[in-house]
Coordinates of C-alpha atoms and ligand atoms in Angstrom, one line a residue:
M14 CA -95.0 105.1 -15.9
E15 CA -92.7 107.4 -18.0
E16 CA -95.6 108.9 -19.9
Q17 CA -97.4 110.3 -16.9
N18 CA -96.1 113.9 -16.7
M19 CA -97.4 116.3 -19.4
E20 CA -94.8 118.9 -18.5
S21 CA -91.9 116.6 -19.1
S22 CA -93.3 115.2 -22.4
S23 CA -95.8 116.3 -24.9
S24 CA -96.9 112.7 -25.5
S25 CA -97.4 112.1 -21.7
C26 CA -100.5 110.7 -20.1
F27 CA -102.3 112.0 -17.1
D28 CA -102.9 108.5 -15.7
G29 CA -102.7 108.4 -12.0
Y30 CA -102.8 112.2 -11.8
S31 CA -106.4 112.8 -13.0
E32 CA -109.2 112.6 -10.5
H33 CA -111.2 109.4 -10.4
S34 CA -113.9 110.0 -7.8
R35 CA -116.9 109.7 -10.1
S36 CA -118.6 106.6 -11.4
I37 CA -120.4 107.1 -14.8
I38 CA -122.5 104.7 -16.8
H39 CA -123.3 105.2 -20.5
I40 CA -126.1 103.1 -21.9
D41 CA -126.8 102.9 -25.6
I42 CA -129.8 100.9 -26.9
D43 CA -128.9 98.4 -29.6
C44 CA -130.3 99.1 -33.1
F45 CA -132.7 101.3 -31.4
Y46 CA -135.4 102.0 -34.1
A47 CA -135.1 98.4 -35.4
Q48 CA -135.7 97.0 -31.9
V49 CA -138.7 99.2 -31.4
E50 CA -140.1 97.7 -34.6
M51 CA -139.2 94.2 -33.5
I52 CA -140.9 94.7 -30.3
R53 CA -144.1 96.0 -32.0
N54 CA -144.0 93.1 -34.4
P55 CA -142.1 90.0 -33.1
E56 CA -142.2 88.3 -36.5
L57 CA -139.5 90.7 -37.4
R58 CA -137.1 89.3 -34.9
S59 CA -135.9 86.4 -37.1
V60 CA -135.5 88.3 -40.3
P61 CA -133.1 91.1 -41.4
V62 CA -134.9 94.4 -40.8
G63 CA -134.0 97.9 -42.1
V64 CA -135.7 101.0 -40.9
Q65 CA -136.4 103.3 -43.9
Q66 CA -136.7 107.0 -43.8
K67 CA -137.2 108.5 -47.3
N68 CA -134.6 106.6 -49.5
I69 CA -132.3 105.8 -46.5
V70 CA -132.0 102.9 -44.2
V71 CA -131.3 104.8 -41.0
T72 CA -130.6 101.6 -39.1
S73 CA -131.0 98.0 -39.2
N74 CA -131.2 95.0 -36.9
Y75 CA -128.1 92.9 -36.2
E76 CA -129.5 90.1 -38.4
A77 CA -129.3 92.6 -41.3
R78 CA -125.8 93.9 -40.3
K79 CA -124.5 90.4 -41.0
F80 CA -125.1 91.3 -44.6
G81 CA -123.2 94.4 -44.4
I82 CA -126.1 96.8 -44.0
Q83 CA -124.8 100.0 -42.4
K84 CA -126.5 102.9 -40.8
C85 CA -127.6 105.6 -43.4
M86 CA -127.2 103.4 -46.4
L87 CA -129.2 104.1 -49.5
V88 CA -132.2 101.7 -49.7
T89 CA -131.1 100.6 -53.2
D90 CA -127.6 99.7 -51.9
A91 CA -129.1 97.9 -48.9
V92 CA -131.4 95.8 -51.0
K93 CA -128.6 94.8 -53.3
A94 CA -126.5 93.7 -50.2
C95 CA -129.4 91.9 -48.6
P96 CA -132.3 90.9 -51.0
N97 CA -134.3 89.6 -48.2
L98 CA -134.2 92.7 -46.2
K99 CA -137.6 93.6 -44.6
L100 CA -138.0 97.3 -44.9
V101 CA -140.1 99.1 -42.2
N102 CA -141.0 102.7 -42.6
G103 CA -139.6 104.7 -39.7
E104 CA -140.7 108.2 -40.5
D105 CA -143.2 108.4 -37.7
L106 CA -140.8 109.1 -34.8
Q107 CA -143.6 108.7 -32.2
P108 CA -143.0 105.0 -31.3
Y109 CA -139.3 105.8 -30.9
R110 CA -140.0 108.8 -28.7
I111 CA -142.3 106.8 -26.4
A112 CA -139.8 103.9 -26.1
S113 CA -137.1 106.5 -25.5
N114 CA -139.0 108.1 -22.6
K115 CA -139.9 104.8 -21.1
I116 CA -136.2 103.9 -20.9
F117 CA -135.3 107.3 -19.4
T118 CA -138.1 107.0 -16.8
L119 CA -137.0 103.5 -15.9
L120 CA -133.4 104.7 -15.4
Q121 CA -134.6 107.4 -13.2
T122 CA -135.8 104.9 -10.7
W123 CA -132.3 104.4 -9.3
K124 CA -132.5 108.0 -8.1
C125 CA -129.3 109.0 -9.7
P126 CA -128.8 111.9 -12.1
V127 CA -129.6 110.8 -15.6
E128 CA -128.7 112.8 -18.8
K129 CA -130.6 111.8 -21.9
L130 CA -128.5 112.2 -25.1
G131 CA -130.6 111.9 -28.2
M132 CA -133.2 109.2 -28.3
D133 CA -131.2 105.9 -27.3
E134 CA -128.3 107.1 -25.1
N135 CA -128.3 108.0 -21.5
F136 CA -125.6 108.9 -19.0
I137 CA -126.1 107.9 -15.3
D138 CA -123.9 109.3 -12.6
V139 CA -123.9 106.5 -10.0
T140 CA -121.2 108.1 -7.8
N141 CA -123.3 108.4 -4.7
L142 CA -125.0 105.0 -5.0
V143 CA -121.6 103.4 -5.5
Q144 CA -120.2 105.1 -2.5
E145 CA -123.1 103.7 -0.4
R146 CA -122.4 100.2 -1.8
V147 CA -118.7 100.5 -1.1
K148 CA -119.4 100.6 2.6
M149 CA -121.2 97.3 2.4
V150 CA -118.8 95.1 0.5
D151 CA -115.3 93.7 1.0
S152 CA -113.4 95.4 -1.8
K153 CA -111.3 92.3 -2.5
S154 CA -114.4 90.2 -3.4
V155 CA -115.9 92.7 -5.9
T156 CA -115.7 91.6 -9.5
V157 CA -116.3 93.3 -12.8
A158 CA -119.7 92.6 -14.4
G159 CA -119.2 92.3 -18.2
H160 CA -115.8 93.1 -19.8
A161 CA -112.9 95.2 -18.6
Y162 CA -110.9 97.0 -21.4
K163 CA -107.7 95.7 -19.7
V164 CA -107.2 93.7 -16.5
A165 CA -106.8 96.0 -13.5
S166 CA -103.1 96.6 -12.6
V167 CA -102.2 97.7 -9.0
E168 CA -105.3 99.0 -7.2
C169 CA -105.4 102.9 -7.5
I170 CA -105.0 104.5 -4.0
C171 CA -108.2 106.4 -4.4
G172 CA -110.2 103.2 -4.5
C173 CA -111.6 103.8 -7.9
H174 CA -111.2 100.2 -9.1
T175 CA -113.6 98.9 -6.5
R176 CA -116.1 101.8 -7.3
L177 CA -115.9 101.1 -11.0
K178 CA -116.5 97.4 -10.5
L179 CA -119.5 98.2 -8.5
A180 CA -120.7 100.6 -11.0
S181 CA -120.4 97.9 -13.6
Q182 CA -122.7 95.7 -11.5
L183 CA -125.3 98.5 -11.4
A184 CA -124.9 98.9 -15.1
S185 CA -125.7 95.2 -15.4
E186 CA -128.8 95.6 -13.1
M187 CA -130.0 98.5 -15.2
R188 CA -129.6 96.6 -18.5
S189 CA -131.4 93.6 -17.0
K190 CA -134.3 95.8 -15.9
I191 CA -134.5 97.6 -19.3
F192 CA -134.6 94.1 -20.9
N193 CA -137.1 92.5 -18.4
E194 CA -139.4 95.4 -18.3
L195 CA -139.2 97.0 -21.8
G196 CA -137.6 94.2 -23.9
F197 CA -134.6 96.2 -25.2
T198 CA -131.1 94.8 -25.3
T199 CA -128.5 97.5 -24.6
C200 CA -124.7 98.2 -24.4
A201 CA -123.1 99.9 -21.5
G202 CA -119.8 101.7 -20.8
V203 CA -118.5 102.2 -17.2
A204 CA -115.7 104.8 -16.5
H205 CA -114.8 107.7 -14.2
N206 CA -116.0 110.2 -16.7
K207 CA -118.6 110.7 -19.4
L208 CA -116.0 110.7 -22.3
L209 CA -114.6 107.3 -21.5
A210 CA -117.8 105.8 -20.6
K211 CA -119.3 106.7 -23.9
L212 CA -116.3 105.7 -25.9
I213 CA -115.9 102.3 -24.2
C214 CA -119.6 101.6 -24.4
P215 CA -119.7 100.0 -28.0
L216 CA -116.6 97.8 -27.4
H217 CA -118.6 94.7 -27.0
K218 CA -121.7 95.2 -29.2
P219 CA -124.5 94.3 -29.0
N220 CA -126.1 93.3 -25.7
D221 CA -122.9 93.6 -23.5
Q222 CA -121.0 95.9 -21.4
S223 CA -117.4 97.3 -20.9
L224 CA -115.5 99.0 -18.2
I225 CA -112.3 101.0 -18.4
F226 CA -110.0 101.7 -15.4
P227 CA -108.5 105.2 -15.3
E228 CA -104.9 104.0 -15.9
H229 CA -105.8 102.6 -19.2
A230 CA -107.4 105.8 -20.5
C231 CA -104.4 107.1 -22.3
S232 CA -103.6 103.8 -24.2
F233 CA -107.3 103.3 -25.0
M234 CA -107.6 106.8 -26.5
S235 CA -104.5 106.4 -28.5
T236 CA -106.3 103.4 -30.4
L237 CA -109.0 105.8 -31.8
P238 CA -108.2 106.4 -35.4
S239 CA -109.6 109.8 -35.8
V240 CA -110.0 112.9 -33.6
R241 CA -113.6 113.0 -34.7
C242 CA -114.2 109.8 -32.4
I243 CA -114.0 112.3 -29.5
P244 CA -117.6 113.4 -29.2
S245 CA -116.9 117.1 -28.5
I246 CA -114.7 117.4 -31.5
G247 CA -116.9 118.6 -34.5
A248 CA -116.2 119.3 -38.1
K249 CA -114.6 122.7 -37.6
T250 CA -112.2 121.6 -34.8
S251 CA -111.1 118.5 -36.7
E252 CA -110.5 120.7 -39.8
A253 CA -108.3 123.0 -37.8
L254 CA -106.5 120.0 -36.3
M255 CA -106.0 118.5 -39.7
S256 CA -104.4 121.6 -40.9
L257 CA -101.9 121.0 -38.2
N258 CA -101.4 117.4 -39.4
I259 CA -103.2 116.0 -36.5
H260 CA -105.5 113.2 -37.6
S261 CA -105.6 110.4 -35.0
V262 CA -106.1 110.8 -31.2
S263 CA -102.6 109.6 -30.9
D264 CA -101.4 112.6 -33.0
L265 CA -103.2 114.9 -30.7
Q266 CA -101.7 113.3 -27.6
Q267 CA -98.2 113.8 -29.0
V268 CA -98.6 117.3 -30.3
A269 CA -96.7 120.0 -28.3
P270 CA -99.3 122.2 -26.5
E271 CA -97.8 125.5 -27.9
I272 CA -98.7 124.2 -31.5
L273 CA -102.3 123.9 -30.4
Q274 CA -102.3 127.4 -29.1
K275 CA -101.9 128.9 -32.6
P276 CA -105.4 128.0 -34.0
F277 CA -107.1 127.6 -30.6
S278 CA -107.5 129.6 -27.5
G279 CA -105.4 128.6 -24.5
D280 CA -108.2 127.0 -22.7
M281 CA -109.3 125.1 -25.9
A282 CA -105.9 123.9 -26.5
V283 CA -105.6 122.6 -22.9
R284 CA -109.1 120.9 -23.2
L285 CA -108.2 119.2 -26.5
K286 CA -105.0 118.0 -25.0
K287 CA -106.9 116.6 -22.0
L288 CA -109.6 115.0 -24.0
S289 CA -106.9 113.1 -26.0
F290 CA -105.7 111.5 -22.8
G291 CA -109.3 110.5 -21.8
E292 CA -109.7 113.3 -19.3
D293 CA -113.0 114.9 -19.0
N294 CA -114.6 116.6 -15.9
T295 CA -117.8 117.6 -17.6
P296 CA -120.7 117.1 -15.2
L297 CA -123.9 115.3 -16.1
K298 CA -126.6 117.8 -17.2
Q299 CA -129.6 116.1 -15.6
T300 CA -132.4 116.0 -18.2
G301 CA -135.6 117.7 -17.3
R302 CA -138.7 118.0 -19.3
P303 CA -138.3 120.0 -22.5
L304 CA -139.1 123.7 -22.4
S305 CA -141.2 123.5 -25.4
I306 CA -142.9 120.8 -27.4
G307 CA -143.1 121.5 -31.1
L308 CA -143.4 120.1 -34.6
E309 CA -142.6 121.5 -38.0
D310 CA -143.6 120.6 -41.5
S311 CA -141.4 121.6 -44.5
F312 CA -142.3 121.6 -48.0
K313 CA -141.5 123.1 -51.4
T314 CA -143.9 126.0 -51.5
V315 CA -147.3 126.8 -50.1
S316 CA -149.0 130.0 -51.2
V317 CA -152.6 129.4 -50.5
K318 CA -154.3 130.0 -47.1
S319 CA -156.5 126.9 -47.2
E320 CA -153.4 124.7 -47.7
V321 CA -151.6 126.4 -44.8
E322 CA -154.7 125.8 -42.6
E323 CA -154.7 122.1 -43.6
R324 CA -151.0 121.7 -42.7
F325 CA -151.4 123.5 -39.4
S326 CA -154.4 121.3 -38.6
A327 CA -152.4 118.1 -39.3
L328 CA -149.6 119.4 -37.2
L329 CA -151.9 120.4 -34.4
Q330 CA -153.3 116.8 -34.2
R331 CA -149.9 115.4 -33.9
L332 CA -148.8 118.1 -31.4
I333 CA -151.9 117.2 -29.2
V334 CA -150.6 113.6 -29.0
L335 CA -147.2 114.8 -27.9
V336 CA -148.6 117.1 -25.3
R337 CA -150.9 114.5 -23.9
E338 CA -147.9 112.2 -23.4
D339 CA -146.1 115.0 -21.7
G340 CA -149.0 115.6 -19.4
R341 CA -148.3 119.3 -18.6
I342 CA -150.9 122.0 -19.4
P343 CA -149.6 124.4 -22.1
V344 CA -150.2 128.1 -21.6
S345 CA -148.4 129.5 -24.7
L346 CA -148.6 128.5 -28.3
R347 CA -146.1 129.6 -31.0
V348 CA -146.5 129.6 -34.7
T349 CA -143.5 129.6 -37.0
L350 CA -143.2 130.2 -40.7
R351 CA -140.4 130.1 -43.1
K352 CA -141.1 132.7 -45.8
K353 CA -139.4 132.4 -49.1
D354 CA -138.3 135.7 -50.6
A355 CA -138.5 135.1 -54.3
K356 CA -136.6 138.3 -55.3
R357 CA -133.7 137.6 -53.0
L358 CA -133.8 133.8 -53.4
S359 CA -133.6 133.5 -49.6
S360 CA -135.8 132.5 -46.9
H361 CA -136.2 133.5 -43.3
R362 CA -138.3 132.4 -40.2
E363 CA -140.8 134.3 -38.3
S364 CA -142.6 133.3 -35.2
R365 CA -145.4 134.6 -33.1
Q366 CA -146.6 133.3 -29.9
C367 CA -149.5 134.1 -27.5
Q368 CA -151.0 132.8 -24.3
I369 CA -153.7 130.2 -24.5
S370 CA -156.3 129.4 -21.9
P371 CA -155.6 126.4 -19.8
S372 CA -159.4 125.6 -19.9
I373 CA -158.8 124.3 -23.5
F374 CA -157.3 121.4 -21.7
T375 CA -159.1 118.9 -19.4
I376 CA -157.7 116.3 -17.1
S377 CA -159.5 113.1 -16.5
N378 CA -158.1 110.1 -14.7
G379 CA -154.8 112.0 -14.5
S380 CA -154.5 112.2 -18.3
L381 CA -154.5 115.4 -20.3
N382 CA -157.2 115.8 -23.0
V383 CA -158.1 118.4 -25.6
P384 CA -161.8 118.2 -26.3
E385 CA -163.1 119.1 -29.8
A386 CA -164.1 122.6 -28.5
G387 CA -160.6 123.1 -27.3
Q388 CA -159.1 121.8 -30.6
S389 CA -161.0 124.3 -32.6
K390 CA -160.1 127.1 -30.2
L391 CA -156.4 126.1 -30.7
M392 CA -156.9 126.0 -34.5
S393 CA -158.4 129.6 -34.6
T394 CA -155.6 130.9 -32.4
V395 CA -153.1 129.3 -34.8
M396 CA -154.8 131.0 -37.7
R397 CA -155.0 134.3 -35.9
L398 CA -151.3 134.3 -35.4
F399 CA -150.8 133.3 -38.9
N400 CA -152.8 136.3 -40.0
K401 CA -150.6 138.5 -38.1
L402 CA -147.4 137.0 -39.7
V403 CA -148.7 137.0 -43.3
D404 CA -150.2 140.0 -45.1
L405 CA -152.9 138.1 -47.1
T406 CA -153.5 141.0 -49.3
K407 CA -150.2 140.2 -51.0
P408 CA -148.9 136.9 -52.5
F409 CA -146.9 134.8 -50.0
H410 CA -144.7 131.8 -50.3
L411 CA -144.0 129.5 -47.3
T412 CA -141.6 126.6 -47.2
L413 CA -142.2 125.5 -43.6
V414 CA -145.0 125.8 -40.9
G415 CA -144.3 125.0 -37.3
L416 CA -146.3 124.8 -34.1
A417 CA -145.1 124.6 -30.6
F418 CA -146.4 124.7 -27.1
T419 CA -143.7 126.9 -25.5
K420 CA -144.7 127.3 -21.9
F421 CA -146.4 125.2 -19.4
Q422 CA -148.2 125.7 -16.2
D423 CA -146.1 125.1 -13.1
R424 CA -147.5 121.9 -11.7
M425 CA -146.5 122.8 -8.3
T426 CA -144.8 126.0 -7.6
G427 CA -142.1 126.9 -5.1
R428 CA -142.3 127.6 -1.4
G429 CA -144.1 130.9 -1.8
S430 CA -146.9 129.4 -4.0
M431 CA -150.4 129.6 -2.8
V432 CA -151.1 126.3 -4.4
N433 CA -148.4 124.7 -2.5
Y434 CA -149.6 126.4 0.6
L435 CA -153.1 125.1 0.2
M436 CA -152.9 121.6 -1.1
N437 CA -150.8 118.6 -1.8
D438 CA -151.8 118.1 -5.5
I439 CA -154.1 119.9 -7.8
S440 CA -155.2 118.3 -10.9
V441 CA -156.7 121.4 -12.4
Q442 CA -153.9 123.8 -12.5
S443 CA -154.7 127.2 -11.1
V444 CA -151.7 129.4 -11.8
L445 CA -151.2 131.4 -14.8
N446 CA -148.2 133.8 -15.2
L447 CA -149.7 136.8 -16.9
T448 CA -146.4 138.3 -17.7
N449 CA -145.1 135.4 -19.9
D450 CA -143.4 136.7 -23.0
C451 CA -145.8 137.1 -25.8
D452 CA -145.6 137.8 -29.5
T453 CA -142.1 137.7 -30.9
S454 CA -142.9 139.0 -34.2
G455 CA -140.4 139.5 -36.9
C456 CA -137.7 137.7 -35.2
S457 CA -136.0 134.6 -36.4
M458 CA -136.1 131.6 -34.0
D459 CA -134.4 128.4 -33.9
Y460 CA -137.2 126.0 -33.4
S461 CA -135.2 123.1 -32.4
A462 CA -133.3 125.0 -29.8
A463 CA -136.4 125.1 -27.6
S464 CA -135.8 128.7 -27.0
P465 CA -134.8 128.5 -23.4
S466 CA -134.3 132.3 -23.3
S467 CA -138.0 132.9 -24.2
S468 CA -139.3 130.5 -21.6
T469 CA -139.6 131.6 -18.1
T470 CA -141.5 128.6 -17.0
T471 CA -140.0 126.3 -14.5
D472 CA -140.5 122.8 -15.9
L473 CA -141.0 120.7 -12.7
S474 CA -142.4 117.4 -13.0
D475 CA -144.2 116.1 -9.8
A476 CA -141.3 113.9 -9.1
E477 CA -138.9 116.8 -9.0
V478 CA -141.0 118.8 -6.6
E479 CA -139.8 118.6 -3.1
P480 CA -142.6 118.6 -0.6
S481 CA -142.5 121.6 1.6
P482 CA -141.6 120.4 5.1
K483 CA -144.2 122.8 6.5
K484 CA -147.1 121.5 4.4
P485 CA -148.5 118.8 6.8
K486 CA -149.1 121.4 9.4
K487 CA -150.7 123.8 6.9
V488 CA -153.0 121.2 5.5
N489 CA -154.2 120.4 8.9
W490 CA -154.8 124.0 9.7
I491 CA -156.7 124.6 6.5
A492 CA -158.7 121.5 6.9
K493 CA -159.7 122.6 10.3
R494 CA -160.8 126.0 9.1
R495 CA -162.8 124.6 6.2
C496 CA -164.3 121.7 8.2
L497 CA -162.7 119.3 5.8
S498 CA -160.6 116.2 6.5
K499 CA -157.0 116.1 5.7
E500 CA -157.9 113.8 2.8
D501 CA -160.3 116.2 1.4
V502 CA -157.7 118.9 1.3
A503 CA -155.3 116.8 -0.5
S504 CA -157.8 115.6 -3.0
P505 CA -158.4 118.2 -5.7
S506 CA -161.8 116.8 -6.5
K507 CA -163.1 117.4 -3.1
L508 CA -161.6 120.8 -2.6
R509 CA -163.3 123.5 -4.4
V510 CA -160.4 124.4 -6.6
G511 CA -162.7 126.2 -8.9
E512 CA -162.7 129.2 -6.6
L513 CA -158.9 129.4 -6.9
R514 CA -158.9 128.7 -10.7
L515 CA -158.3 131.3 -13.2
N516 CA -161.5 131.9 -15.0
S517 CA -161.3 130.9 -18.6
R518 CA -163.6 133.7 -19.7
E519 CA -161.4 136.1 -18.0
L520 CA -158.4 134.6 -19.6
E521 CA -160.0 135.0 -23.0
K522 CA -160.7 138.6 -22.0
V523 CA -157.0 139.0 -21.3
S524 CA -156.1 137.5 -24.7
E525 CA -158.7 139.6 -26.5
L526 CA -157.5 142.7 -24.8
R527 CA -154.0 141.9 -25.9
L528 CA -155.0 141.1 -29.4
N529 CA -157.2 144.1 -29.7
S530 CA -154.6 146.4 -28.5
R531 CA -152.3 144.9 -31.3
D532 CA -154.8 145.5 -33.8
R533 CA -155.2 149.1 -32.7
S534 CA -151.5 149.8 -32.8
L535 CA -150.8 150.9 -36.2
T536 CA -147.4 152.4 -35.6
P537 CA -144.4 150.0 -35.6
R538 CA -144.1 148.2 -32.3
A539 CA -140.8 149.0 -30.5
S540 CA -141.2 146.4 -27.8
P541 CA -144.0 143.8 -28.3
A542 CA -143.1 142.1 -25.0
R543 CA -143.5 145.4 -23.2
E544 CA -146.8 146.0 -24.8
C545 CA -147.9 142.6 -23.8
L546 CA -147.0 143.2 -20.1
S547 CA -149.1 146.5 -20.2
D548 CA -152.0 144.6 -21.6
A549 CA -151.7 141.9 -18.9
S550 CA -151.6 144.5 -16.1
D551 CA -154.6 146.2 -17.7
S552 CA -156.5 142.9 -17.6
M553 CA -155.6 142.4 -14.0
K554 CA -156.9 145.8 -13.3
D555 CA -160.1 145.2 -15.1
I556 CA -160.7 142.0 -13.2
A557 CA -160.1 143.8 -9.9
E558 CA -162.3 146.9 -10.9
G559 CA -165.2 144.6 -11.8
S560 CA -165.8 143.9 -8.1
N561 CA -168.7 145.3 -6.3
C562 CA -167.4 145.2 -2.7
D563 CA -165.1 147.8 -1.3
S564 CA -162.0 145.8 -0.7
C565 CA -162.8 142.1 -1.4
P566 CA -164.1 141.4 -4.9
G567 CA -167.4 139.5 -5.2
Y568 CA -165.8 136.5 -6.9
V569 CA -163.6 135.6 -4.1
D570 CA -164.6 132.8 -2.0
Q571 CA -165.0 134.2 1.5
E572 CA -164.4 130.9 3.1
V573 CA -161.1 130.5 1.3
F574 CA -160.2 134.1 2.1
S575 CA -161.0 133.8 5.8
A576 CA -158.7 130.7 6.0
L577 CA -155.8 132.7 5.0
P578 CA -153.4 134.2 7.6
G579 CA -154.0 137.8 8.5
D580 CA -151.0 139.2 6.8
M581 CA -151.9 137.5 3.6
Q582 CA -155.5 138.9 3.9
Q583 CA -154.1 142.3 4.5
E584 CA -151.9 142.0 1.5
L585 CA -154.7 141.0 -0.7
K586 CA -157.1 143.7 0.5
A587 CA -154.4 146.3 -0.1
M588 CA -153.9 145.0 -3.7
W589 CA -157.6 144.9 -4.4
K590 CA -158.1 148.4 -3.0
N591 CA -155.4 149.7 -5.2
P592 CA -154.6 147.2 -8.0
S593 CA -151.9 149.2 -9.4
S594 CA -149.9 148.9 -6.2
S595 CA -149.2 145.3 -7.2
E596 CA -148.1 146.3 -10.6
V597 CA -145.3 148.8 -11.2
P598 CA -145.7 151.5 -13.7
R599 CA -145.9 150.5 -17.4
S600 CA -142.7 152.2 -18.2
S601 CA -140.9 149.6 -16.3
P602 CA -141.9 146.3 -17.7
R603 CA -138.9 144.5 -16.3
T604 CA -139.8 145.3 -12.7
N605 CA -143.3 144.5 -13.6
K606 CA -142.3 141.1 -14.6
A607 CA -140.4 140.5 -11.4
K608 CA -143.5 141.5 -9.4
S609 CA -145.8 139.3 -11.4
N610 CA -145.9 136.5 -8.9
T611 CA -148.2 138.3 -6.6
I612 CA -150.9 136.7 -4.5
L613 CA -153.5 138.5 -6.5
K614 CA -153.4 136.1 -9.2
Y615 CA -154.7 133.3 -7.2
F616 CA -157.9 135.2 -6.7
L617 CA -159.4 135.6 -10.0
P618 CA -163.0 134.9 -10.6
N619 CA -164.3 131.6 -11.9
K620 CA -167.4 131.2 -14.1
Ligands
TTP29 P1 -127.5 104.8 -33.1 O1 -127.3 104.5 -31.6 O2 -126.3 105.5 -33.7 O3 -127.8 103.5 -33.8 P2 -128.6 102.2 -33.4 O4 -129.1 102.3 -32.0 O5 -129.6 102.0 -34.5 O6 -127.5 101.1 -33.4 P3 -126.4 100.6 -32.4 O7 -126.6 99.3 -32.1 O8 -125.2 100.7 -33.2 O9 -126.4 101.5 -31.3 O10 -128.8 105.7 -33.3 C1 -130.0 105.6 -32.7 C2 -131.1 105.7 -33.6 O11 -131.1 106.9 -34.2 C3 -131.1 104.7 -34.7 O12 -131.8 103.4 -34.3 C4 -131.8 105.3 -35.9 C5 -131.6 106.8 -35.5 N1 -130.7 107.4 -36.5 C6 -131.1 108.3 -37.5 O13 -132.3 108.6 -37.5 N2 -130.2 108.9 -38.3 C7 -128.9 108.5 -38.3 O14 -128.1 109.0 -39.1 C8 -128.5 107.6 -37.3 C9 -127.0 107.2 -37.2 C10 -129.4 107.1 -36.4
MG30 MG1 -127.9 102.7 -30.2

């Protein structure tokens, strides 16, 4: 135990001093793309298979690996090494995405936080589940499922040995379920933190699992040949470390902390040192649904509008498949272009986005669809945005086109939501945030980054929505007022959701208004987002002014209205009387945005 105190020696380990309260599982699918292909075509199971993208074999099954086929090998080299290699084209990532989502969804059934890492890796924090199981077992009888990196020494006083053993049993259950239900073999790593769980995972590949006890972290880490084996050490950090003559993890363990403080900040130096000993307190970032769903197509050069249109059309078809799988209704569409500047020999990206009408999408039997009419509407929106990005009176050269749905309707909103107030579930969504960010012209956007900053949508899947404890009472009450049964209220088909739904024609009016005002503005736009907000509030005003009754507009269902509590009725009446009172002056778009979630938006006319 002489290596345990960092202060007494720079090569010391933290073993025994670090905190071991968590139980983390890391699961990695064996030869992922190859397994997807083997499940699709079982004849491939008995032959060496390589998955090809362009001229590279991105992965291969374990049969092929016996011949020395490695990931990212050139096809020519792979075929030389294994002349019988069966090559499968893996350029369409869709089947892999579907499989990846199925695995993720299955892992969520344990009700523990799951963090998806890339397509074939998942972290699962089973701390709470393990703590429940600990109470039910005799710690002496608990055994390790799979392998342990080293045999457990004296039981750690915090009880982590038993917990990690139980976690290994959970990992085994998860792997069995993935295999039995989806057909994939996997590897798992079990440890008290993410770093060790990930690093120990491939110890017994394929189709097996490994556990590491905290006291072996230091010695295990010292076996790693390169600092690059540590996931959070990238190219730049490793270069800086190499300049200090630090190559292996063992070198990093032994270096004096003050030496690390020369190229790195104090915090970073401490973090690097801790990582080298296998210490990592990074929490799991529970994976939610993506903020945006997009696709890009890159090419050498496209300079003709008709070709751009063809490429957008192909992208749109694929994007529709993705959004159908996702199931959420998009309310915003973004077009991205990469323009080549021939003079400067450089290129840059430009994006524009606009709101789209939810009526483009339909839901039948719980599945999202885009009928043909909706597809052509989307296509004309795409080309309208394109026309705004490219001056067609001049030559243009594009090297990339991209499409993304960037915002989605809240399937169920928070406590204050009218939708939540009125019903359990609603298959046709009724809420549209009129103050979503709109056109982001002239700014470069990182497409892959899913632009969280540009999205204000809360991506809540049904599973993530906590039912409001007050709901049953309210449902009863509404049912009584409307002479409907409880079931009727809970069923969107029976409830006349149309009366609460945002009218598609009005929505188009909103978009048109916005687009027209863009066309009208010939001067440079200082703040497109601000302009958009003003347009949106104009539209709200238009809709309200279109009414022919003094306080309650004609399109409002009196029955629904009368079922509301008095204070809500008063609030609505006040807003209808004076629409601007619900919107702050245009000069203050920020405040406007904050106020956007007014009750008024639930009372827009339907067809
Ligand atoms: P990995 O998990 O690295 O590889 P793998 O699952 O194929 O094999 P292993 O049994 O060693 O885990 O990557 C997951 C998938 O990602 C892989 O099947 C193919 C794809 N991939 C690429 O597209 N490009 C790459 O450079 C790598 C390494 C993988
Ligand atoms: Mg894998």
